[in-house]
mmCIF file of C-alpha atoms in Angstrom:
data_model
loop_
_atom_site.group_PDB
_atom_site.id
_atom_site.type_symbol
_atom_site.label_atom_id
_atom_site.label_comp_id
_atom_site.label_asym_id
_atom_site.label_seq_id
_atom_site.Cartn_x
_atom_site.Cartn_y
_atom_site.Cartn_z
ATOM 1 C CA MET K 113 0.325 0.155 0.436
ATOM 2 C CA ARG K 114 0.680 3.766 -0.520
ATOM 3 C CA LEU K 115 -0.184 6.517 1.885
ATOM 4 C CA GLN K 116 -3.322 8.961 1.124
ATOM 5 C CA LYS K 117 -1.641 12.327 0.677
ATOM 6 C CA TYR K 118 -4.436 14.437 2.484
ATOM 7 C CA SER K 119 -6.767 16.379 -0.386
ATOM 8 C CA GLY K 120 -5.322 19.911 0.993
ATOM 9 C CA ASN K 121 -2.174 19.498 0.902
ATOM 10 C CA PRO K 122 0.022 21.258 2.177
ATOM 11 C CA ILE K 123 -1.583 22.303 5.275
ATOM 12 C CA ILE K 124 0.869 24.339 6.796
ATOM 13 C CA LYS K 125 2.769 27.153 3.885
ATOM 14 C CA PRO K 126 4.746 29.700 4.999
ATOM 15 C CA GLU K 127 1.680 32.085 5.031
ATOM 16 C CA ASP K 128 -0.011 31.213 7.237
ATOM 17 C CA PHE K 129 3.222 32.472 9.438
ATOM 18 C CA PRO K 130 3.680 36.608 7.983
ATOM 19 C CA GLY K 131 7.337 37.274 8.095
ATOM 20 C CA SER K 132 8.544 33.780 6.964
ATOM 21 C CA TYR K 133 9.615 32.127 3.808
ATOM 22 C CA ALA K 134 10.037 28.082 4.864
ATOM 23 C CA ILE K 135 8.139 25.839 7.456
ATOM 24 C CA PHE K 136 11.035 22.809 7.436
ATOM 25 C CA ASN K 137 9.911 19.050 8.916
ATOM 26 C CA PRO K 138 8.238 18.859 11.976
ATOM 27 C CA GLY K 139 8.245 16.875 15.448
ATOM 28 C CA GLN K 140 5.126 15.292 16.255
ATOM 29 C CA ALA K 141 4.035 14.668 19.108
ATOM 30 C CA VAL K 142 -0.050 13.372 21.269
ATOM 31 C CA TYR K 143 0.138 16.328 23.539
ATOM 32 C CA ASP K 144 -2.570 16.998 25.866
ATOM 33 C CA GLY K 145 -5.343 14.615 23.726
ATOM 34 C CA LYS K 146 -4.249 16.566 20.240
ATOM 35 C CA ILE K 147 -2.090 16.188 18.231
ATOM 36 C CA LEU K 148 0.268 18.590 18.260
ATOM 37 C CA LEU K 149 3.880 18.904 15.309
ATOM 38 C CA LEU K 150 6.827 20.981 16.538
ATOM 39 C CA VAL K 151 8.001 23.352 13.715
ATOM 40 C CA PRO K 152 11.039 25.174 12.358
ATOM 41 C CA ILE K 153 10.092 28.022 10.992
ATOM 42 C CA CYS K 154 12.245 30.134 8.582
ATOM 43 C CA HIS K 155 12.254 34.235 9.442
ATOM 44 C CA LYS K 156 13.057 37.067 7.152
ATOM 45 C CA SER K 157 14.080 38.934 9.013
ATOM 46 C CA GLY K 158 16.468 38.760 12.894
ATOM 47 C CA LYS K 159 13.369 39.798 15.124
ATOM 48 C CA TYR K 160 13.916 36.571 17.699
ATOM 49 C CA CYS K 161 18.260 35.766 17.217
ATOM 50 C CA GLY K 162 19.359 39.109 16.110
ATOM 51 C CA GLN K 163 20.069 37.489 12.441
ATOM 52 C CA GLU K 164 18.426 37.123 8.916
ATOM 53 C CA ASN K 165 16.869 34.367 7.236
ATOM 54 C CA GLU K 166 17.261 33.231 11.484
ATOM 55 C CA ILE K 167 15.229 29.771 11.847
ATOM 56 C CA THR K 168 12.956 29.538 15.492
ATOM 57 C CA ALA K 169 10.477 26.431 17.293
ATOM 58 C CA HIS K 170 7.269 26.884 17.433
ATOM 59 C CA VAL K 171 4.848 24.739 18.798
ATOM 60 C CA ALA K 172 1.809 24.365 16.468
ATOM 61 C CA THR K 173 -1.686 22.540 18.137
ATOM 62 C CA THR K 174 -4.901 21.242 16.138
ATOM 63 C CA GLU K 175 -8.663 19.952 17.114
ATOM 64 C CA ASP K 176 -9.527 18.201 13.793
ATOM 65 C CA GLY K 177 -5.176 16.644 13.144
ATOM 66 C CA VAL K 178 -5.632 19.168 9.772
ATOM 67 C CA ASN K 179 -6.106 23.070 10.438
ATOM 68 C CA PHE K 180 -3.401 23.989 13.017
ATOM 69 C CA ASN K 181 -3.347 27.362 14.893
ATOM 70 C CA ILE K 182 0.741 28.051 15.740
ATOM 71 C CA LYS K 183 1.544 30.189 19.209
ATOM 72 C CA PRO K 184 3.492 33.652 17.152
ATOM 73 C CA GLU K 185 5.703 33.362 20.375
ATOM 74 C CA PRO K 186 9.024 31.183 19.864
ATOM 75 C CA PHE K 187 9.036 27.521 21.809
ATOM 76 C CA PHE K 188 12.755 27.593 21.892
ATOM 77 C CA VAL K 189 15.497 29.696 19.596
ATOM 78 C CA ARG K 190 19.194 28.738 18.753
ATOM 79 C CA ASP K 191 21.152 29.017 21.852
ATOM 80 C CA ASN K 192 24.827 29.436 20.916
ATOM 81 C CA THR K 193 26.040 28.652 25.388
ATOM 82 C CA VAL K 194 28.059 26.495 26.538
ATOM 83 C CA PRO K 195 28.315 23.606 25.788
ATOM 84 C CA TYR K 196 27.176 24.880 22.065
ATOM 85 C CA SER K 197 29.358 27.070 21.738
ATOM 86 C CA LYS K 198 30.854 25.183 19.023
ATOM 87 C CA VAL K 199 28.652 23.540 17.310
ATOM 88 C CA SER K 200 25.593 25.801 17.346
ATOM 89 C CA MET K 201 22.183 24.446 18.599
ATOM 90 C CA GLN K 202 19.962 24.302 15.582
ATOM 91 C CA CYS K 203 15.431 24.568 15.831
ATOM 92 C CA ILE K 204 15.125 21.536 12.570
ATOM 93 C CA ASP K 205 14.716 18.001 12.261
ATOM 94 C CA PHE K 206 13.479 17.550 15.900
ATOM 95 C CA ARG K 207 12.397 13.702 16.806
ATOM 96 C CA ILE K 208 10.479 13.956 19.100
ATOM 97 C CA THR K 209 10.009 10.656 21.995
ATOM 98 C CA GLN K 210 7.631 10.554 24.519
ATOM 99 C CA ILE K 211 8.570 8.157 28.049
ATOM 100 C CA GLU K 212 5.966 8.736 31.387
ATOM 101 C CA ASP K 213 5.639 12.314 31.664
ATOM 102 C CA THR K 214 7.859 13.958 29.509
ATOM 103 C CA TYR K 215 8.282 14.935 26.253
ATOM 104 C CA TYR K 216 12.017 14.052 25.070
ATOM 105 C CA ILE K 217 13.488 15.914 22.000
ATOM 106 C CA ILE K 218 16.495 15.777 19.701
ATOM 107 C CA HIS K 219 18.071 18.096 17.247
ATOM 108 C CA PRO K 220 21.310 18.767 15.901
ATOM 109 C CA GLY K 221 24.060 21.210 16.708
ATOM 110 C CA CYS K 222 25.800 21.941 13.369
ATOM 111 C CA SER K 223 29.319 23.477 12.766
ATOM 112 C CA ASP K 224 31.761 23.271 9.495
ATOM 113 C CA GLN K 225 33.907 22.492 12.166
ATOM 114 C CA TRP K 226 33.362 20.000 14.248
ATOM 115 C CA GLY K 227 30.328 18.524 12.266
ATOM 116 C CA THR K 228 27.086 17.554 13.963
ATOM 117 C CA ILE K 229 25.664 16.222 16.762
ATOM 118 C CA GLY K 230 22.743 15.076 18.372
ATOM 119 C CA ILE K 231 21.479 17.574 21.321
ATOM 120 C CA LEU K 232 18.740 16.513 23.951
ATOM 121 C CA SER K 233 16.667 18.288 24.958
ATOM 122 C CA LYS K 234 13.430 17.592 27.307
ATOM 123 C CA THR K 235 9.653 19.051 28.112
ATOM 124 C CA LYS K 236 6.631 18.407 30.443
ATOM 125 C CA ASP K 237 4.076 21.132 28.793
ATOM 126 C CA PHE K 238 5.956 22.452 25.956
ATOM 127 C CA LYS K 239 6.006 26.309 27.369
ATOM 128 C CA SER K 240 9.780 24.822 29.412
ATOM 129 C CA LEU K 241 13.175 23.457 27.878
ATOM 130 C CA GLU K 242 15.110 21.924 29.053
ATOM 131 C CA HIS K 243 18.767 21.428 27.447
ATOM 132 C CA ILE K 244 20.111 18.647 28.927
ATOM 133 C CA ASP K 245 23.502 17.715 27.067
ATOM 134 C CA ILE K 246 25.090 16.622 22.894
ATOM 135 C CA ILE K 247 24.815 12.637 23.075
ATOM 136 C CA SER K 248 25.957 11.962 20.000
ATOM 137 C CA LEU K 249 29.447 12.084 17.974
ATOM 138 C CA PRO K 250 29.548 13.719 15.025
ATOM 139 C CA ASP K 251 28.812 13.278 12.449
ATOM 140 C CA ASN K 252 25.690 11.226 14.017
ATOM 141 C CA ARG K 253 21.685 13.120 12.731
ATOM 142 C CA MET K 254 19.467 12.606 13.839
ATOM 143 C CA PRO K 255 19.431 10.082 16.858
ATOM 144 C CA CYS K 256 16.195 8.828 17.784
ATOM 145 C CA LEU K 257 15.300 7.269 21.438
ATOM 146 C CA PHE K 258 12.609 4.106 21.396
ATOM 147 C CA PRO K 259 10.038 4.933 23.766
ATOM 148 C CA GLU K 260 10.991 2.352 26.280
ATOM 149 C CA LYS K 261 14.067 1.035 27.762
ATOM 150 C CA ILE K 262 14.604 -2.538 26.677
ATOM 151 C CA ASN K 263 16.481 -5.127 28.559
ATOM 152 C CA GLY K 264 16.772 -2.685 31.097
ATOM 153 C CA LYS K 265 18.595 0.259 29.114
ATOM 154 C CA PHE K 266 17.125 3.364 27.066
ATOM 155 C CA VAL K 267 17.841 2.622 23.206
ATOM 156 C CA ARG K 268 17.737 4.476 20.005
ATOM 157 C CA LEU K 269 18.498 4.489 15.973
ATOM 158 C CA ASP K 270 21.128 6.283 15.125
ATOM 159 C CA ARG K 271 21.861 7.835 12.273
ATOM 160 C CA PRO K 272 25.478 8.096 10.951
ATOM 161 C CA TYR K 273 26.931 9.062 8.164
ATOM 162 C CA ARG K 274 30.206 10.211 5.832
ATOM 163 C CA VAL K 275 30.815 13.353 3.616
ATOM 164 C CA CYS K 276 32.464 11.935 0.359
ATOM 165 C CA PRO K 277 34.556 13.831 -1.469
ATOM 166 C CA ASN K 278 32.617 16.245 -4.257
ATOM 167 C CA ASP K 279 28.860 14.716 -3.234
ATOM 168 C CA TYR K 280 27.133 15.837 0.640
ATOM 169 C CA HIS K 281 26.141 13.443 3.229
ATOM 170 C CA GLU K 282 26.361 10.061 1.141
ATOM 171 C CA MET K 283 26.207 6.268 3.000
ATOM 172 C CA GLY K 284 24.115 7.191 5.464
ATOM 173 C CA ASN K 285 23.061 4.000 7.213
ATOM 174 C CA ILE K 286 21.256 3.234 10.709
ATOM 175 C CA TRP K 287 22.732 1.677 13.659
ATOM 176 C CA LEU K 288 22.123 1.405 17.099
ATOM 177 C CA SER K 289 22.847 1.968 20.667
ATOM 178 C CA SER K 290 22.271 1.986 24.014
ATOM 179 C CA SER K 291 22.273 3.879 27.118
ATOM 180 C CA PRO K 292 21.955 3.584 31.198
ATOM 181 C CA ASP K 293 21.348 6.783 31.122
ATOM 182 C CA MET K 294 20.034 8.746 27.788
ATOM 183 C CA ILE K 295 23.602 10.705 28.389
ATOM 184 C CA HIS K 296 26.143 8.368 27.765
ATOM 185 C CA TRP K 297 26.192 5.952 25.132
ATOM 186 C CA GLY K 298 27.338 2.407 23.372
ATOM 187 C CA GLY K 299 26.842 -0.925 22.338
ATOM 188 C CA HIS K 300 26.802 0.429 18.912
ATOM 189 C CA ARG K 301 25.698 -2.190 15.959
ATOM 190 C CA PRO K 302 24.989 -1.886 12.312
ATOM 191 C CA LEU K 303 21.701 -2.380 11.726
ATOM 192 C CA LEU K 304 20.239 -1.184 7.655
ATOM 193 C CA GLN K 305 21.776 0.296 5.308
ATOM 194 C CA PRO K 306 20.293 1.258 1.699
ATOM 195 C CA PHE K 307 18.841 -1.526 -0.193
ATOM 196 C CA SER K 308 16.139 -0.521 -2.194
ATOM 197 C CA TYR K 309 16.134 1.614 -5.988
ATOM 198 C CA TRP K 310 14.093 4.602 -3.933
ATOM 199 C CA ALA K 311 16.703 4.081 -0.962
ATOM 200 C CA THR K 312 20.271 4.082 -2.595
ATOM 201 C CA THR K 313 22.652 6.813 -1.029
ATOM 202 C CA LYS K 314 21.587 7.181 2.302
ATOM 203 C CA ILE K 315 18.168 6.173 5.118
ATOM 204 C CA GLY K 316 17.402 7.190 8.491
ATOM 205 C CA PRO K 317 14.806 6.772 11.089
ATOM 206 C CA THR K 318 12.813 8.447 13.311
ATOM 207 C CA PRO K 319 11.288 7.696 16.721
ATOM 208 C CA PRO K 320 10.221 4.036 16.648
ATOM 209 C CA ILE K 321 6.184 2.777 17.397
ATOM 210 C CA LYS K 322 5.328 0.021 19.556
ATOM 211 C CA THR K 323 2.565 -2.275 17.895
ATOM 212 C CA GLU K 324 1.692 -5.532 18.806
ATOM 213 C CA ALA K 325 3.834 -6.911 16.056
ATOM 214 C CA GLY K 326 6.856 -5.026 16.935
ATOM 215 C CA TRP K 327 8.332 -1.443 17.044
ATOM 216 C CA LEU K 328 7.742 0.592 14.250
ATOM 217 C CA VAL K 329 9.845 2.636 12.397
ATOM 218 C CA ILE K 330 9.247 5.373 9.306
ATOM 219 C CA ILE K 331 12.654 5.477 7.697
ATOM 220 C CA HIS K 332 13.479 8.016 4.735
ATOM 221 C CA GLY K 333 14.936 6.746 2.082
ATOM 222 C CA VAL K 334 17.237 9.474 -0.688
ATOM 223 C CA SER K 335 18.058 7.766 -4.358
ATOM 224 C CA ARG K 336 20.183 9.583 -6.911
ATOM 225 C CA SER K 337 18.243 11.511 -10.176
ATOM 226 C CA ALA K 338 18.689 13.311 -12.873
ATOM 227 C CA THR K 339 17.664 16.598 -10.713
ATOM 228 C CA GLY K 340 20.207 15.884 -7.750
ATOM 229 C CA HIS K 341 18.905 13.616 -4.719
ATOM 230 C CA ARG K 342 14.978 11.997 -4.541
ATOM 231 C CA TYR K 343 13.545 11.905 -1.348
ATOM 232 C CA SER K 344 11.033 8.993 -0.622
ATOM 233 C CA ILE K 345 8.899 6.890 2.957
ATOM 234 C CA GLY K 346 9.015 3.362 3.777
ATOM 235 C CA ALA K 347 8.739 1.041 7.066
ATOM 236 C CA MET K 348 10.459 -1.258 8.754
ATOM 237 C CA LEU K 349 9.629 -3.252 12.064
ATOM 238 C CA LEU K 350 11.907 -4.718 14.801
ATOM 239 C CA ASP K 351 11.692 -7.480 17.012
ATOM 240 C CA ILE K 352 10.136 -6.204 20.698
ATOM 241 C CA ASP K 353 12.392 -7.660 22.279
ATOM 242 C CA ASP K 354 15.430 -7.128 20.134
ATOM 243 C CA PRO K 355 15.254 -4.623 17.812
ATOM 244 C CA LEU K 356 18.751 -5.701 16.391
ATOM 245 C CA LYS K 357 16.587 -8.331 14.607
ATOM 246 C CA ILE K 358 14.472 -6.584 11.495
ATOM 247 C CA ILE K 359 11.824 -8.453 10.700
ATOM 248 C CA GLY K 360 9.379 -6.992 8.034
ATOM 249 C CA LEU K 361 11.094 -3.387 5.705
ATOM 250 C CA THR K 362 9.180 -2.111 2.867
ATOM 251 C CA CYS K 363 11.061 -2.405 -0.267
ATOM 252 C CA GLY K 364 9.033 -0.019 -2.350
ATOM 253 C CA ASP K 365 8.856 3.782 -0.901
ATOM 254 C CA ILE K 366 5.039 4.484 0.926
ATOM 255 C CA LEU K 367 5.335 7.738 -0.328
ATOM 256 C CA SER K 368 7.167 9.756 -2.786
ATOM 257 C CA PRO K 369 7.198 13.263 -4.347
ATOM 258 C CA GLU K 370 4.941 13.508 -7.078
ATOM 259 C CA GLU K 371 3.028 17.145 -5.740
ATOM 260 C CA PRO K 372 3.790 20.653 -7.269
ATOM 261 C CA TYR K 373 4.487 21.434 -3.157
ATOM 262 C CA GLU K 374 7.006 18.266 -3.175
ATOM 263 C CA PHE K 375 8.746 20.058 -6.018
ATOM 264 C CA ASN K 376 8.124 23.774 -5.571
ATOM 265 C CA GLY K 377 10.870 24.223 -2.575
ATOM 266 C CA ILE K 378 13.798 25.933 -1.032
ATOM 267 C CA VAL K 379 15.171 21.877 -1.109
ATOM 268 C CA PRO K 380 13.388 20.292 -4.642
ATOM 269 C CA ASN K 381 11.854 16.730 -4.940
ATOM 270 C CA VAL K 382 11.376 15.979 -1.484
ATOM 271 C CA CYS K 383 9.151 13.924 1.528
ATOM 272 C CA PHE K 384 10.947 13.668 4.824
ATOM 273 C CA PRO K 385 9.526 12.437 8.018
ATOM 274 C CA ALA K 386 10.683 13.533 11.711
ATOM 275 C CA GLY K 387 8.405 11.109 12.981
ATOM 276 C CA SER K 388 4.774 10.005 12.691
ATOM 277 C CA LEU K 389 1.671 9.089 15.201
ATOM 278 C CA ALA K 390 -0.776 5.672 15.126
ATOM 279 C CA PHE K 391 -4.170 5.379 16.792
ATOM 280 C CA PRO K 392 -4.587 1.495 16.658
ATOM 281 C CA GLU K 393 -8.407 2.315 17.521
ATOM 282 C CA LYS K 394 -8.192 3.846 14.604
ATOM 283 C CA ASP K 395 -6.556 1.449 12.842
ATOM 284 C CA GLU K 396 -4.528 5.023 11.365
ATOM 285 C CA ILE K 397 -0.970 6.193 10.629
ATOM 286 C CA ARG K 398 -0.447 9.925 10.223
ATOM 287 C CA ILE K 399 2.583 11.456 9.102
ATOM 288 C CA TYR K 400 3.105 15.174 8.430
ATOM 289 C CA TYR K 401 5.829 15.374 6.617
ATOM 290 C CA GLY K 402 7.920 18.133 5.183
ATOM 291 C CA CYS K 403 7.595 19.358 1.096
ATOM 292 C CA SER K 404 10.462 20.361 -0.651
ATOM 293 C CA ASP K 405 11.876 21.973 3.068
ATOM 294 C CA THR K 406 9.226 24.182 2.666
ATOM 295 C CA PHE K 407 5.973 23.500 3.366
ATOM 296 C CA ILE K 408 4.210 20.188 4.950
ATOM 297 C CA GLY K 409 2.533 17.962 4.638
ATOM 298 C CA LEU K 410 0.084 15.037 5.301
ATOM 299 C CA ALA K 411 -0.339 11.875 4.345
ATOM 300 C CA THR K 412 -2.929 8.255 6.324
ATOM 301 C CA GLY K 413 -3.062 5.101 6.185
ATOM 302 C CA SER K 414 -4.043 1.556 7.710
ATOM 303 C CA LEU K 415 -1.611 0.754 10.759
ATOM 304 C CA SER K 416 -2.124 -2.969 10.467
ATOM 305 C CA GLU K 417 -1.987 -2.790 6.465
ATOM 306 C CA LEU K 418 1.029 -1.431 6.979
ATOM 307 C CA ILE K 419 2.998 -3.719 9.414
ATOM 308 C CA GLN K 420 1.428 -6.695 7.062
ATOM 309 C CA GLN K 421 3.043 -4.643 4.587
ATOM 310 C CA CYS K 422 6.701 -4.432 5.914
ATOM 311 C CA ILE K 423 6.579 -8.131 6.852
ATOM 312 C CA ASN K 424 4.686 -9.389 3.582
ATOM 313 C CA GLU K 425 8.095 -7.729 1.680
ATOM 314 C CA MET K 426 10.533 -8.690 4.010
ATOM 315 C CA PRO K 427 14.090 -9.073 1.823
ATOM 316 C CA LYS K 428 15.144 -12.518 1.903
ATOM 317 C CA LYS K 429 18.494 -11.586 1.980
ATOM 318 C CA LEU K 430 18.108 -9.378 5.625
ATOM 319 C CA LYS K 431 15.994 -12.967 6.990
#
C-alpha cells in the first residue's frame, strides 16, 4: 500500500506565519489529547536572534488534525551558549519521544569545523524546555529514542554518515545503541544500509512506535535522480524484545514526491518524515512530513496494513 496524501495539502505554508519564507520538517507528538507539531519556521528578519534568515521552533496544535494554530512566540530559539558554543544548536529536524510524562526532543547542532551532532532536550508542557547535553559524536543526524527501556536500558536508532568528496551526506546507514541514562551511549551495532531503488545512497529513522507486532519505524530513503537527490518514505519493523532483529521492511516506498508542493521549494524533490503518529483504535498512522523544505503535508494510512506490508515485503537477504 501507499499512504494517502491529504487532498488539502500542504496543510502548513509560509504564508500561515507572517514574515516567514519556509516551514521545515516538523516533530510530532500527542500532548494533552491533541496532535502537536514542533514546527521550525524560517524568518526573513532577525527579530528573534538578531540574524537574518533565522529559524525558530514554534508549537502548533490542532483540534481536527488538519487545521493548526501556530503559537506566535517561539518555544525556543537557537542557543550558542556552553556546551553548544562550538556547535551551534539548531531549531530543526526535531525527533520527539514521549517516555512516561516527559517529552524528549533530539535536535542537531551544526558546525563546519566540528560536524553535526545530536542534542537532547526535554519538556513536560511544551512551554519550558531544558537542554540536557550533547549525546552523539559527529556526524550523527539524528538519533531517535525508543519510548521505553528494552532489557533495562534506553535504546535509540542512530544515523551516522560520511561526507564523500564532491557529494554531500552520502553513505548514511542506521545503527542502534543503548545507554543507562540517555547521556552516555555505547553498544553500537549496525542495523540497516540503503537497500532499494528508492533508498540507494542513505536512509534514516524516526522515533519507533510500539505495536503488538513489533517496533514500527518510519524511515526516509534517498536516491539519485537527474535533478539531484530524491527523498522518499518507507517503513521497517523491529522485534519487540530484540530491536537488532529486523522482521519487516517495505521494499518499495510508501510515499514519494509527486505533487507541485513537493517539487517547488527550497530543496525540491523531497518528502521527509521527522516522526509519525499511530492511532490503533482507528487503525491509522499519520505522518506530518516536510515538503521540499518549504511546506508541511499530511499523509495517512492503515496501521495494520502497513505492518503487514513490512512483513510481506521483508527481503530474503535480511531474514
